[in-house]
Amino acid sequence: MTPPALTAQQALHNARHSHAEGDKRLAREWAAKAAALDPALEEPWLILASIASPRASLSYLEHALQINPSSTRARQGLAWAQRRLTPPGTPPVDASAAETAPRRA
């Protein structure tokens, strides 16, 4: 008898449980399985972002926003990941000021 196939929801449940237990390696494995089984799910990408390096977090969060552009959690995650990339004491970058600042020759 063949065991039932793993569903994305089961893998996601396991990822949540492993994450809550503090087992990042196992949470990453389960979240990656959930994402592979159902790439349209937002939550596996959020879990992956929460345990990844700052740069990788940005990539995972951008993927989550492609799935759900109105995701508050993914937008909050992007702000969190950006803060992780910015060294302490560095002022935030204002893109509009950088565009209008005079260029030095």
Coordinates of N, CA, C and O in Angstrom, one line a residue:
M1 N 0.8 -1.2 0.0 CA 0.0 0.0 0.0 C 0.9 1.2 0.0 O 1.8 1.3 0.8
T2 N 0.6 2.2 -0.9 CA 1.4 3.4 -1.0 C 0.8 4.5 0.0 O -0.4 4.7 0.1
P3 N 1.8 5.1 0.7 CA 1.3 6.2 1.6 C 0.7 7.3 0.8 O 1.1 7.6 -0.3
P4 N -0.2 8.1 1.5 CA -0.8 9.2 0.7 C 0.2 10.3 0.4 O 1.2 10.4 1.1
A5 N 0.0 10.9 -0.7 CA 1.0 12.0 -1.1 C 0.9 13.2 -0.2 O -0.2 13.5 0.3
L6 N 2.0 13.7 0.0 CA 2.1 14.9 0.9 C 1.5 16.1 0.2 O 1.7 16.3 -1.0
T7 N 0.6 16.8 0.9 CA 0.0 18.0 0.3 C 0.8 19.3 0.7 O 1.5 19.3 1.7
A8 N 0.6 20.3 0.0 CA 1.2 21.6 0.3 C 0.8 22.1 1.7 O 1.6 22.6 2.5
Q9 N -0.5 21.9 2.0 CA -1.0 22.3 3.3 C -0.3 21.5 4.5 O 0.0 22.1 5.5
Q10 N -0.1 20.2 4.3 CA 0.6 19.4 5.3 C 2.0 19.9 5.4 O 2.5 20.0 6.6
A11 N 2.7 20.1 4.3 CA 4.1 20.6 4.4 C 4.1 22.0 5.1 O 5.0 22.3 5.9
L12 N 3.1 22.8 4.8 CA 3.1 24.2 5.4 C 2.8 24.0 6.9 O 3.5 24.8 7.7
H13 N 2.0 23.1 7.3 CA 1.7 22.9 8.7 C 3.0 22.5 9.4 O 3.4 23.0 10.5
N14 N 3.8 21.6 8.8 CA 5.0 21.1 9.3 C 6.1 22.3 9.4 O 6.8 22.3 10.4
A15 N 6.0 23.1 8.4 CA 7.0 24.3 8.4 C 6.6 25.2 9.6 O 7.6 25.7 10.3
R16 N 5.3 25.5 9.8 CA 4.9 26.4 10.9 C 5.4 25.8 12.2 O 5.9 26.5 13.1
H17 N 5.1 24.5 12.4 CA 5.5 23.8 13.6 C 7.0 23.8 13.8 O 7.4 24.1 15.0
S18 N 7.8 23.5 12.8 CA 9.2 23.5 13.0 C 9.7 24.9 13.3 O 10.6 25.1 14.1
H19 N 9.1 25.9 12.6 CA 9.5 27.3 12.9 C 9.2 27.7 14.3 O 10.1 28.3 15.0
A20 N 8.0 27.3 14.8 CA 7.7 27.6 16.2 C 8.6 26.9 17.2 O 8.9 27.5 18.3
E21 N 9.1 25.8 16.8 CA 10.0 25.0 17.7 C 11.4 25.5 17.6 O 12.3 25.1 18.3
G22 N 11.7 26.5 16.7 CA 13.0 27.0 16.5 C 13.9 26.2 15.6 O 15.1 26.5 15.6
D23 N 13.4 25.2 14.9 CA 14.2 24.4 14.0 C 14.2 25.0 12.6 O 13.4 24.7 11.8
K24 N 15.1 26.0 12.4 CA 15.2 26.7 11.1 C 15.4 25.8 10.0 O 14.9 25.9 8.9
R25 N 16.3 24.8 10.1 CA 16.7 23.9 9.0 C 15.5 23.1 8.6 O 15.1 23.1 7.4
L26 N 14.7 22.6 9.5 CA 13.6 21.8 9.2 C 12.4 22.7 8.7 O 11.7 22.3 7.7
A27 N 12.3 23.9 9.2 CA 11.3 24.8 8.8 C 11.5 25.2 7.3 O 10.6 25.3 6.5
R28 N 12.8 25.4 7.0 CA 13.2 25.8 5.6 C 12.9 24.6 4.7 O 12.3 24.8 3.6
E29 N 13.2 23.4 5.1 CA 12.9 22.2 4.2 C 11.4 22.1 4.0 O 11.0 21.9 2.8
W30 N 10.6 22.2 5.0 CA 9.1 22.0 4.9 C 8.5 23.2 4.1 O 7.7 23.0 3.2
A31 N 9.0 24.4 4.3 CA 8.5 25.6 3.6 C 8.8 25.4 2.1 O 8.0 25.7 1.2
A32 N 10.0 25.0 1.8 CA 10.4 24.8 0.4 C 9.6 23.7 -0.3 O 9.2 23.9 -1.4
K33 N 9.3 22.7 0.5 CA 8.4 21.6 -0.1 C 7.0 22.2 -0.3 O 6.4 21.9 -1.4
A34 N 6.5 22.9 0.6 CA 5.1 23.5 0.4 C 5.1 24.4 -0.8 O 4.2 24.4 -1.6
A35 N 6.2 25.2 -1.0 CA 6.2 26.2 -2.1 C 6.4 25.4 -3.4 O 5.8 25.8 -4.4
A36 N 7.1 24.3 -3.4 CA 7.2 23.5 -4.6 C 5.9 22.8 -5.0 O 5.6 22.7 -6.1
L37 N 5.2 22.3 -3.9 CA 3.9 21.7 -4.2 C 2.8 22.6 -4.6 O 1.9 22.2 -5.4
D38 N 2.9 23.9 -4.1 CA 1.9 24.9 -4.5 C 2.5 26.2 -4.5 O 2.5 27.0 -3.6
P39 N 3.2 26.6 -5.6 CA 3.9 27.9 -5.7 C 3.0 29.1 -5.6 O 3.5 30.2 -5.3
A40 N 1.7 28.9 -5.6 CA 0.8 30.1 -5.5 C 0.5 30.4 -4.0 O -0.3 31.3 -3.7
L41 N 1.0 29.6 -3.1 CA 0.8 29.9 -1.7 C 1.7 31.0 -1.2 O 2.9 30.9 -1.5
E42 N 1.2 31.9 -0.5 CA 2.1 33.0 0.0 C 2.9 32.6 1.2 O 4.1 33.0 1.3
E43 N 2.3 31.9 2.1 CA 2.9 31.7 3.4 C 4.2 31.0 3.4 O 5.1 31.3 4.2
P44 N 4.5 30.0 2.5 CA 5.8 29.3 2.5 C 6.9 30.4 2.3 O 8.0 30.3 2.8
W45 N 6.6 31.3 1.4 CA 7.6 32.3 1.0 C 7.9 33.3 2.2 O 9.0 33.7 2.4
L46 N 6.8 33.5 3.0 CA 7.0 34.3 4.2 C 7.9 33.6 5.3 O 8.7 34.2 5.9
I47 N 7.6 32.3 5.4 CA 8.4 31.5 6.3 C 9.9 31.5 5.9 O 10.8 31.7 6.7
L48 N 10.1 31.2 4.6 CA 11.4 31.2 4.1 C 12.1 32.6 4.3 O 13.3 32.6 4.7
A49 N 11.4 33.7 4.1 CA 12.0 35.0 4.3 C 12.4 35.2 5.8 O 13.4 35.8 6.1
S50 N 11.6 34.7 6.7 CA 11.8 34.9 8.1 C 13.1 34.2 8.6 O 13.6 34.6 9.7
I51 N 13.6 33.2 7.9 CA 14.7 32.5 8.4 C 15.9 32.6 7.5 O 16.9 31.9 7.7
A52 N 15.8 33.4 6.4 CA 16.9 33.6 5.5 C 17.8 34.8 5.8 O 17.5 35.6 6.7
S53 N 18.8 34.9 5.0 CA 19.7 36.1 5.1 C 18.9 37.3 4.7 O 17.9 37.2 4.0
P54 N 19.4 38.5 5.0 CA 18.6 39.7 4.6 C 18.4 39.8 3.1 O 17.3 40.1 2.7
R55 N 19.4 39.5 2.3 CA 19.3 39.6 0.9 C 18.3 38.5 0.3 O 17.4 38.8 -0.5
A56 N 18.4 37.3 0.8 CA 17.5 36.3 0.4 C 16.1 36.6 0.9 O 15.1 36.3 0.1
S57 N 15.9 37.2 2.0 CA 14.6 37.5 2.5 C 13.9 38.5 1.6 O 12.7 38.3 1.3
L58 N 14.6 39.4 1.0 CA 14.0 40.3 0.0 C 13.5 39.6 -1.2 O 12.4 39.9 -1.6
S59 N 14.2 38.6 -1.6 CA 13.8 37.9 -2.8 C 12.5 37.1 -2.5 O 11.6 37.0 -3.2
Y60 N 12.5 36.4 -1.3 CA 11.3 35.6 -0.9 C 10.1 36.5 -0.7 O 9.0 36.2 -1.1
L61 N 10.3 37.7 -0.1 CA 9.2 38.6 0.1 C 8.7 39.2 -1.2 O 7.5 39.4 -1.4
E62 N 9.6 39.5 -2.1 CA 9.1 40.0 -3.4 C 8.3 38.9 -4.1 O 7.3 39.2 -4.8
H63 N 8.7 37.6 -4.0 CA 7.9 36.5 -4.6 C 6.5 36.5 -3.9 O 5.5 36.3 -4.6
A64 N 6.5 36.6 -2.6 CA 5.2 36.6 -1.9 C 4.3 37.8 -2.4 O 3.1 37.6 -2.5
L65 N 4.9 38.9 -2.6 CA 4.1 40.1 -3.2 C 3.6 39.8 -4.6 O 2.6 40.3 -5.0
Q66 N 4.3 39.1 -5.4 CA 3.8 38.7 -6.7 C 2.6 37.8 -6.6 O 1.7 38.0 -7.4
I67 N 2.6 37.0 -5.6 CA 1.4 36.1 -5.3 C 0.2 36.9 -4.8 O -0.9 36.7 -5.2
N68 N 0.5 37.8 -3.8 CA -0.5 38.6 -3.2 C 0.0 40.0 -3.1 O 0.5 40.4 -2.0
P69 N -0.3 40.9 -4.1 CA 0.2 42.2 -4.0 C -0.3 43.1 -2.9 O 0.3 44.1 -2.5
S70 N -1.4 42.7 -2.3 CA -1.9 43.5 -1.2 C -1.6 42.9 0.2 O -2.1 43.3 1.2
S71 N -0.6 42.0 0.2 CA -0.2 41.4 1.5 C 0.5 42.3 2.4 O 1.6 42.8 2.2
T72 N -0.2 42.6 3.6 CA 0.4 43.4 4.6 C 1.6 42.8 5.2 O 2.6 43.4 5.5
R73 N 1.5 41.5 5.4 CA 2.6 40.7 6.0 C 3.9 40.8 5.2 O 5.0 41.0 5.7
A74 N 3.7 40.7 3.9 CA 4.9 40.7 3.0 C 5.5 42.1 2.9 O 6.7 42.3 2.9
R75 N 4.6 43.2 2.9 CA 5.1 44.6 2.9 C 5.8 44.9 4.2 O 6.9 45.5 4.2
Q76 N 5.3 44.4 5.4 CA 6.0 44.6 6.6 C 7.3 43.8 6.6 O 8.3 44.3 7.2
G77 N 7.3 42.7 6.0 CA 8.5 41.9 5.9 C 9.6 42.6 5.1 O 10.8 42.6 5.4
L78 N 9.2 43.3 4.0 CA 10.1 44.0 3.2 C 10.8 45.1 4.0 O 12.0 45.3 3.9
A79 N 10.0 45.8 4.8 CA 10.6 46.9 5.6 C 11.5 46.3 6.7 O 12.6 46.8 6.9
W80 N 11.2 45.1 7.2 CA 12.0 44.5 8.2 C 13.3 44.0 7.5 O 14.4 44.2 8.1
A81 N 13.3 43.4 6.3 CA 14.5 43.0 5.6 C 15.3 44.2 5.2 O 16.6 44.1 5.3
Q82 N 14.8 45.3 4.8 CA 15.5 46.5 4.5 C 16.3 47.0 5.7 O 17.5 47.3 5.6
R83 N 15.6 47.0 6.9 CA 16.3 47.4 8.1 C 17.5 46.5 8.4 O 18.5 46.9 8.9
R84 N 17.3 45.2 8.2 CA 18.4 44.2 8.4 C 19.6 44.5 7.5 O 20.7 44.2 7.8
L85 N 19.4 45.0 6.3 CA 20.4 45.3 5.3 C 21.2 46.6 5.6 O 22.3 46.8 5.2
T86 N 20.5 47.5 6.3 CA 21.1 48.9 6.6 C 21.9 48.8 7.8 O 21.4 48.5 8.9
P87 N 23.2 49.2 7.8 CA 24.0 49.2 9.0 C 23.5 50.2 10.0 O 22.9 51.2 9.6
P88 N 23.6 49.9 11.3 CA 23.2 50.8 12.3 C 23.8 52.2 12.2 O 25.0 52.3 11.9
G89 N 23.0 53.2 12.4 CA 23.5 54.6 12.3 C 23.5 55.1 10.9 O 23.8 56.3 10.7
T90 N 23.1 54.3 9.9 CA 23.0 54.8 8.5 C 21.7 55.4 8.3 O 20.7 54.8 8.6
P91 N 21.6 56.7 7.8 CA 20.3 57.3 7.6 C 19.6 56.6 6.4 O 20.3 56.0 5.5
P92 N 18.3 56.5 6.5 CA 17.6 55.8 5.4 C 17.8 56.6 4.1 O 17.9 57.8 4.1
V93 N 17.8 55.8 3.0 CA 18.0 56.4 1.7 C 16.6 57.0 1.2 O 15.6 56.3 1.2
D94 N 16.7 58.2 0.8 CA 15.5 58.9 0.2 C 15.7 59.0 -1.3 O 16.5 59.8 -1.8
A95 N 15.1 58.1 -2.0 CA 15.3 58.0 -3.5 C 15.0 59.2 -4.2 O 15.7 59.6 -5.1
S96 N 14.0 60.0 -3.7 CA 13.6 61.2 -4.4 C 14.7 62.3 -4.3 O 15.0 63.0 -5.2
A97 N 15.3 62.3 -3.1 CA 16.4 63.3 -2.9 C 17.6 62.9 -3.8 O 18.3 63.8 -4.3
A98 N 17.9 61.6 -3.9 CA 19.1 61.2 -4.7 C 18.9 61.6 -6.2 O 19.8 61.9 -6.9
E99 N 17.6 61.5 -6.7 CA 17.4 61.9 -8.1 C 17.6 63.3 -8.4 O 17.9 63.7 -9.5
T100 N 17.3 64.2 -7.4 CA 17.3 65.6 -7.6 C 18.6 66.3 -7.2 O 18.8 67.4 -7.4
A101 N 19.5 65.5 -6.5 CA 20.7 66.1 -6.0 C 21.6 66.4 -7.2 O 21.7 65.6 -8.2
P102 N 22.4 67.5 -7.1 CA 23.3 67.9 -8.2 C 24.4 66.9 -8.3 O 24.9 66.4 -7.3
R103 N 24.8 66.6 -9.5 CA 25.9 65.6 -9.7 C 27.2 66.4 -9.7 O 27.3 67.4 -10.3
R104 N 28.3 65.8 -9.1 CA 29.6 66.4 -9.1 C 30.4 65.8 -10.3 O 30.2 64.6 -10.6
A105 N 31.1 66.6 -10.9 CA 31.9 66.2 -12.0 C 33.2 65.5 -11.6 O 33.7 65.6 -10.6

